[in-house]
CSV table of C-alpha atoms in Angstrom, one decimal:
chain,number,residue,atom,x,y,z
A,1,MET,CA,122.4,-74.8,66.6
A,2,ALA,CA,123.2,-73.8,63.0
A,3,GLU,CA,125.6,-76.0,61.1
A,4,GLN,CA,129.2,-74.7,60.7
A,5,LEU,CA,129.6,-73.0,57.4
A,6,ARG,CA,132.5,-74.3,55.2
A,7,LEU,CA,134.2,-72.9,52.1
A,8,MET,CA,136.7,-74.7,49.9
A,9,ALA,CA,138.8,-72.7,47.4
A,10,VAL,CA,140.6,-74.8,44.8
A,11,HIS,CA,143.8,-73.3,43.3
A,12,ALA,CA,146.5,-74.5,40.9
A,13,HIS,CA,149.7,-73.3,42.7
A,14,PRO,CA,150.9,-71.9,46.0
A,15,ASP,CA,150.4,-68.1,45.7
A,16,ASP,CA,147.2,-68.4,43.7
A,17,GLU,CA,145.1,-68.4,46.9
A,18,SER,CA,146.7,-65.1,47.9
A,19,SER,CA,146.1,-63.3,44.6
A,20,LYS,CA,142.5,-64.6,43.9
A,21,GLY,CA,139.8,-64.3,46.5
A,22,ALA,CA,142.2,-63.9,49.5
A,23,ALA,CA,140.4,-61.0,51.1
A,24,THR,CA,137.1,-62.8,50.8
A,25,MET,CA,138.5,-65.9,52.6
A,26,ALA,CA,140.0,-63.7,55.3
A,27,LYS,CA,136.6,-62.0,55.8
A,28,TYR,CA,134.8,-65.3,56.1
A,29,VAL,CA,137.5,-66.7,58.5
A,30,ALA,CA,136.9,-63.6,60.7
A,31,GLU,CA,133.2,-64.4,60.7
A,32,GLY,CA,133.8,-67.9,61.9
A,33,VAL,CA,133.6,-69.8,58.6
A,34,ASP,CA,135.9,-72.8,58.1
A,35,VAL,CA,137.9,-72.2,55.0
A,36,LEU,CA,140.1,-74.9,53.2
A,37,VAL,CA,142.5,-73.9,50.4
A,38,VAL,CA,143.2,-76.8,48.1
A,39,THR,CA,146.5,-76.5,46.2
A,40,CYS,CA,146.7,-78.8,43.2
A,41,THR,CA,150.4,-78.6,42.5
A,42,GLY,CA,153.6,-77.7,44.3
A,43,GLY,CA,154.6,-75.0,41.9
A,44,GLU,CA,157.8,-76.8,41.2
A,45,ARG,CA,158.2,-75.4,37.7
A,46,GLY,CA,157.2,-71.8,38.5
A,47,SER,CA,159.5,-68.9,37.9
A,48,VAL,CA,161.2,-66.8,40.5
A,49,LEU,CA,159.5,-63.4,39.9
A,50,ASN,CA,161.1,-61.5,42.8
A,51,PRO,CA,164.7,-60.4,41.9
A,52,LYS,CA,165.7,-60.5,45.5
A,53,MET,CA,164.9,-64.2,45.6
A,54,ASP,CA,166.5,-65.1,42.3
A,55,ARG,CA,169.4,-67.0,43.9
A,56,PRO,CA,171.0,-70.4,43.3
A,57,ASP,CA,170.0,-71.6,46.8
A,58,VAL,CA,166.3,-70.8,46.1
A,59,TRP,CA,166.3,-72.5,42.7
A,60,ALA,CA,168.0,-75.6,44.2
A,61,ASN,CA,165.2,-76.0,46.8
A,62,ILE,CA,162.2,-74.3,45.0
A,63,ALA,CA,159.7,-77.0,46.0
A,64,ASP,CA,160.5,-76.7,49.7
A,65,VAL,CA,160.7,-72.9,49.5
A,66,ARG,CA,157.3,-72.7,48.0
A,67,ARG,CA,155.8,-75.0,50.6
A,68,ALA,CA,157.3,-72.8,53.3
A,69,GLU,CA,155.8,-69.8,51.6
A,70,MET,CA,152.4,-71.5,51.5
A,71,ASP,CA,152.6,-72.3,55.2
A,72,ALA,CA,153.3,-68.6,56.0
A,73,ALA,CA,150.4,-67.4,53.7
A,74,ARG,CA,148.0,-70.0,55.2
A,75,ALA,CA,148.7,-68.7,58.7
A,76,ILE,CA,148.2,-65.1,57.7
A,77,LEU,CA,144.9,-65.8,56.1
A,78,GLY,CA,143.8,-68.1,58.9
A,79,VAL,CA,142.7,-70.9,56.6
A,80,GLU,CA,143.4,-74.6,56.5
A,81,GLN,CA,145.3,-75.9,53.5
A,82,ALA,CA,145.7,-79.2,51.7
A,83,TRP,CA,147.9,-80.4,48.8
A,84,LEU,CA,146.5,-82.6,46.0
A,85,GLY,CA,150.1,-83.7,45.2
A,86,PHE,CA,150.2,-83.1,41.4
A,87,VAL,CA,153.3,-81.9,39.7
A,88,ASP,CA,153.4,-78.4,38.2
A,89,SER,CA,153.1,-78.4,34.4
A,90,GLY,CA,155.1,-75.2,33.9
A,91,LEU,CA,154.0,-72.5,31.4
A,92,PRO,CA,155.2,-73.5,27.9
A,93,GLU,CA,156.7,-70.7,25.8
A,94,GLY,CA,157.7,-70.6,22.1
A,95,ASP,CA,156.3,-71.0,18.7
A,96,PRO,CA,155.4,-73.7,18.3
A,97,LEU,CA,154.8,-74.4,22.0
A,98,PRO,CA,156.9,-77.3,23.4
A,99,PRO,CA,155.1,-80.4,24.7
A,100,LEU,CA,154.1,-80.4,28.4
A,101,PRO,CA,156.4,-82.4,30.7
A,102,GLU,CA,155.5,-86.1,31.1
A,103,GLY,CA,153.5,-86.8,34.3
A,104,CYS,CA,152.5,-83.2,34.9
A,105,PHE,CA,149.1,-82.1,36.3
A,106,ALA,CA,147.8,-80.8,33.0
A,107,LEU,CA,148.3,-84.2,31.3
A,108,GLN,CA,146.4,-86.2,33.9
A,109,ASP,CA,143.1,-87.9,33.0
A,110,VAL,CA,140.4,-85.6,34.5
A,111,GLU,CA,138.4,-88.5,35.9
A,112,VAL,CA,141.4,-89.8,37.7
A,113,ALA,CA,142.7,-86.4,38.8
A,114,ALA,CA,139.3,-85.5,40.3
A,115,GLY,CA,139.5,-88.4,42.7
A,116,PRO,CA,141.7,-86.8,45.3
A,117,LEU,CA,139.6,-83.7,45.3
A,118,VAL,CA,136.4,-85.8,45.6
A,119,ARG,CA,138.0,-87.4,48.7
A,120,LEU,CA,138.7,-83.9,50.2
A,121,ILE,CA,135.2,-82.6,49.5
A,122,ARG,CA,133.8,-85.6,51.2
A,123,GLN,CA,136.1,-85.2,54.2
A,124,PHE,CA,135.8,-81.4,54.6
A,125,ARG,CA,132.1,-81.2,53.5
A,126,PRO,CA,132.1,-77.7,52.0
A,127,HIS,CA,128.9,-75.8,51.4
A,128,VAL,CA,130.6,-73.6,48.8
A,129,VAL,CA,133.4,-74.3,46.4
A,130,THR,CA,135.3,-71.6,44.4
A,131,THR,CA,137.7,-72.2,41.5
A,132,TYR,CA,138.7,-70.8,38.1
A,133,ASP,CA,136.6,-70.4,34.9
A,134,GLU,CA,137.0,-72.5,31.8
A,135,GLU,CA,140.0,-70.3,30.7
A,136,GLY,CA,141.7,-70.9,34.1
A,137,GLY,CA,141.4,-67.1,34.8
A,138,TYR,CA,144.4,-66.9,32.4
A,139,PRO,CA,145.5,-69.7,30.1
A,140,HIS,CA,148.1,-71.5,32.2
A,141,PRO,CA,147.6,-75.3,31.6
A,142,ASP,CA,147.5,-76.0,35.4
A,143,HIS,CA,144.8,-73.3,35.8
A,144,ILE,CA,142.7,-74.8,33.1
A,145,MET,CA,143.2,-78.3,34.5
A,146,THR,CA,142.2,-77.0,38.0
A,147,HIS,CA,138.9,-75.8,36.4
A,148,LYS,CA,138.2,-79.2,34.9
A,149,VAL,CA,139.0,-81.1,38.0
A,150,SER,CA,137.0,-78.8,40.3
A,151,VAL,CA,133.9,-79.0,38.1
A,152,ALA,CA,134.2,-82.8,37.8
A,153,ALA,CA,134.7,-83.2,41.6
A,154,PHE,CA,131.8,-80.8,42.4
A,155,GLU,CA,129.5,-82.9,40.2
A,156,ALA,CA,130.8,-86.3,41.5
A,157,ALA,CA,131.2,-85.8,45.2
A,158,GLY,CA,127.5,-86.1,46.0
A,159,ASP,CA,126.9,-89.2,43.9
A,160,PRO,CA,127.1,-92.4,45.9
A,161,GLU,CA,127.7,-94.4,42.7
A,162,ARG,CA,130.9,-92.4,41.8
A,163,TYR,CA,134.2,-93.0,43.6
A,164,PRO,CA,132.4,-95.1,46.3
A,165,GLU,CA,135.8,-95.9,47.8
A,166,LEU,CA,136.5,-92.3,48.6
A,167,GLY,CA,134.1,-91.7,51.5
A,168,GLU,CA,130.5,-90.8,52.2
A,169,PRO,CA,128.9,-88.7,49.5
A,170,TRP,CA,128.7,-84.9,50.1
A,171,GLN,CA,127.1,-82.5,47.7
A,172,PRO,CA,128.4,-78.9,47.9
A,173,LEU,CA,125.5,-76.4,47.4
A,174,LYS,CA,127.2,-73.7,45.3
A,175,LEU,CA,130.1,-73.5,42.8
A,176,TYR,CA,131.7,-70.1,41.9
A,177,TYR,CA,134.3,-69.0,39.5
A,178,ASP,CA,136.7,-66.2,40.7
A,179,ILE,CA,136.5,-63.1,38.5
A,180,GLY,CA,139.8,-61.4,39.5
A,181,PHE,CA,139.9,-58.6,37.0
A,182,SER,CA,137.1,-57.0,34.9
A,183,LYS,CA,137.3,-54.0,32.7
A,184,GLY,CA,135.2,-52.1,35.1
A,185,LYS,CA,137.6,-52.8,38.0
A,186,ILE,CA,140.7,-51.8,36.0
A,187,MET,CA,139.0,-48.6,34.7
A,188,ALA,CA,137.9,-47.7,38.2
A,189,LEU,CA,141.4,-48.1,39.7
A,190,HIS,CA,143.0,-46.3,36.7
A,191,GLU,CA,140.7,-43.3,36.9
A,192,GLU,CA,141.1,-43.0,40.7
A,193,LEU,CA,144.9,-43.0,40.3
A,194,LEU,CA,144.8,-40.3,37.6
A,195,ALA,CA,142.3,-38.2,39.7
A,196,ALA,CA,144.8,-38.4,42.6
A,197,GLY,CA,147.6,-37.2,40.3
A,198,LEU,CA,149.4,-40.5,40.4
A,199,ASN,CA,150.8,-42.7,37.6
A,200,SER,CA,148.6,-45.6,36.6
A,201,PRO,CA,150.2,-49.1,36.1
A,202,TYR,CA,147.1,-50.1,34.1
A,203,GLU,CA,147.7,-48.2,30.8
A,204,GLU,CA,148.9,-51.3,29.0
A,205,TRP,CA,146.1,-53.5,30.5
A,206,ILE,CA,143.5,-51.1,29.1
A,207,LYS,CA,145.1,-51.2,25.6
A,208,ARG,CA,145.1,-55.0,25.7
A,209,TRP,CA,141.5,-55.1,26.7
A,210,GLU,CA,140.4,-54.0,23.2
A,211,ASP,CA,141.4,-57.4,22.0
A,212,ARG,CA,139.9,-59.6,24.7
A,213,PRO,CA,136.4,-60.2,26.1
A,214,ASP,CA,135.4,-58.5,29.3
A,215,LYS,CA,134.2,-60.9,32.1
A,216,GLY,CA,132.5,-58.1,34.0
A,217,PRO,CA,129.0,-59.0,32.7
A,218,ARG,CA,129.6,-62.5,34.2
A,219,ILE,CA,129.9,-61.2,37.7
A,220,THR,CA,126.9,-62.3,39.9
A,221,THR,CA,128.4,-61.9,43.4
A,222,ARG,CA,130.4,-59.0,44.8
A,223,VAL,CA,131.7,-59.6,48.3
A,224,GLU,CA,132.6,-56.5,50.3
A,225,CYS,CA,136.0,-57.2,51.8
A,226,ALA,CA,138.0,-54.0,51.6
A,227,ASP,CA,138.9,-54.2,55.3
A,228,TYR,CA,140.8,-57.4,54.5
A,229,PHE,CA,142.9,-56.1,51.6
A,230,PRO,CA,145.9,-55.6,53.9
A,231,VAL,CA,145.6,-59.3,55.0
A,232,ARG,CA,145.5,-60.3,51.3
A,233,ASP,CA,148.7,-58.2,50.6
A,234,ASP,CA,150.5,-59.7,53.6
A,235,ALA,CA,149.7,-63.2,52.3
A,236,LEU,CA,150.9,-62.2,48.9
A,237,ARG,CA,154.2,-60.9,50.3
A,238,ALA,CA,154.6,-64.3,52.1
A,239,HIS,CA,155.1,-65.8,48.6
A,240,ALA,CA,158.4,-64.1,48.3
A,241,THR,CA,159.6,-66.0,45.2
A,242,GLN,CA,156.5,-65.0,43.3
A,243,ILE,CA,155.7,-61.5,44.5
A,244,ASP,CA,158.1,-58.5,44.4
A,245,PRO,CA,157.1,-56.3,47.3
A,246,ASP,CA,158.3,-53.3,45.2
A,247,GLY,CA,156.5,-54.5,42.1
A,248,PHE,CA,153.2,-54.0,40.3
A,249,TRP,CA,150.9,-55.5,42.9
A,250,PHE,CA,151.6,-52.8,45.4
A,251,GLN,CA,151.7,-49.7,43.3
A,252,VAL,CA,148.1,-48.6,44.1
A,253,PRO,CA,147.6,-47.0,47.5
A,254,MET,CA,145.4,-49.1,49.8
A,255,GLU,CA,142.9,-46.4,50.5
A,256,LEU,CA,142.4,-45.8,46.8
A,257,GLN,CA,141.8,-49.5,46.3
A,258,ARG,CA,139.2,-49.6,49.0
A,259,ARG,CA,137.5,-46.6,47.6
A,260,ALA,CA,137.6,-47.5,43.9
A,261,TRP,CA,136.7,-51.2,44.1
A,262,PRO,CA,135.9,-52.6,47.6
A,263,THR,CA,134.8,-56.0,46.5
A,264,GLU,CA,136.1,-59.3,45.2
A,265,ASP,CA,133.9,-60.7,42.5
A,266,PHE,CA,132.6,-64.1,41.5
A,267,GLU,CA,130.4,-65.8,39.0
A,268,LEU,CA,127.8,-68.3,40.4
A,269,VAL,CA,127.8,-71.2,38.0
A,270,ARG,CA,126.0,-74.0,40.0
A,271,SER,CA,123.5,-73.6,42.8
A,272,LEU,CA,121.3,-76.1,44.6
A,273,VAL,CA,119.8,-73.4,46.8
A,274,ASP,CA,117.6,-70.4,46.2
A,275,SER,CA,119.9,-67.4,45.9
A,276,PRO,CA,118.5,-64.6,43.8
A,277,LEU,CA,121.0,-62.6,41.8
A,278,PRO,CA,122.9,-60.4,42.2
A,279,GLU,CA,124.5,-61.5,45.5
A,280,SER,CA,126.8,-60.0,48.1
A,281,ASP,CA,127.5,-63.2,50.0
A,282,LEU,CA,128.9,-66.6,48.7
A,283,PHE,CA,126.6,-68.2,51.4
A,284,ALA,CA,123.4,-66.6,50.2
A,285,GLY,CA,120.8,-69.3,50.3
A,286,VAL,CA,123.2,-71.6,52.2
A,287,ARG,CA,122.8,-69.8,55.5
A,288,GLU,CA,119.1,-70.6,55.6
A,289,THR,CA,119.8,-74.3,54.8
A,290,ALA,CA,122.5,-74.5,57.4
A,291,ARG,CA,120.2,-73.0,60.1
A,292,ALA,CA,117.6,-75.7,59.3
A,293,CYS,CA,120.1,-78.4,60.0
């Protein structure tokens, strides 16, 4: 029998798993893959972005509320989920920026902070790991730290001389960065909206793109998962403090999304198997290895 395929997705806060690669995870769950979401922090210092949830009782219990939201999203996606237990760093604002809070995730020593993730990798034994790029997808200190910790743990988990107290070594075979938005994707959605006679929420994004690099050329892997976009959106809505159901995320009709850009996109950055590029499957090259086990 072929070995059970396993995917680990490492994220900074509860809700990140539902806005980055969620349809891909739901697709693989439906195909019988074991999927584990790792959430590095509890999101304790996050904002309440849904006006309907901006209430004193929510703010007073924000950590518990976000855990409950994560439980609901996990059930919708059909994944397993584990907390690393670090404390949200918050998103500093101002000029100059204020210092990060003492003890927060972003101020941890990377070698130390990678330990709990190494332990999880050795327990869950994923074949594939996904996380953020060196900019964190966007420059939130917790996202950047998630990148650092994920890369460090990927490299260390298979080495018997590193973290020997944290379980039997296990080397994941592939590491990907999530590429949530590229210029090509935004332009495709924008043009489809205009062609349908609809207003586009992407006008300002396109203007801003003139001053920032496009990550589109970094995409190596496009996973067809449009059938699971509704599952993704249901998981997003479960994070009610973070997602306004009447807001930006849900302004583009579902059929238009499916038609304009039916994939979620990734950059393959480490591979220990033969997987010629471009790919359409995070497990390309891994399936053959698993069948041989």
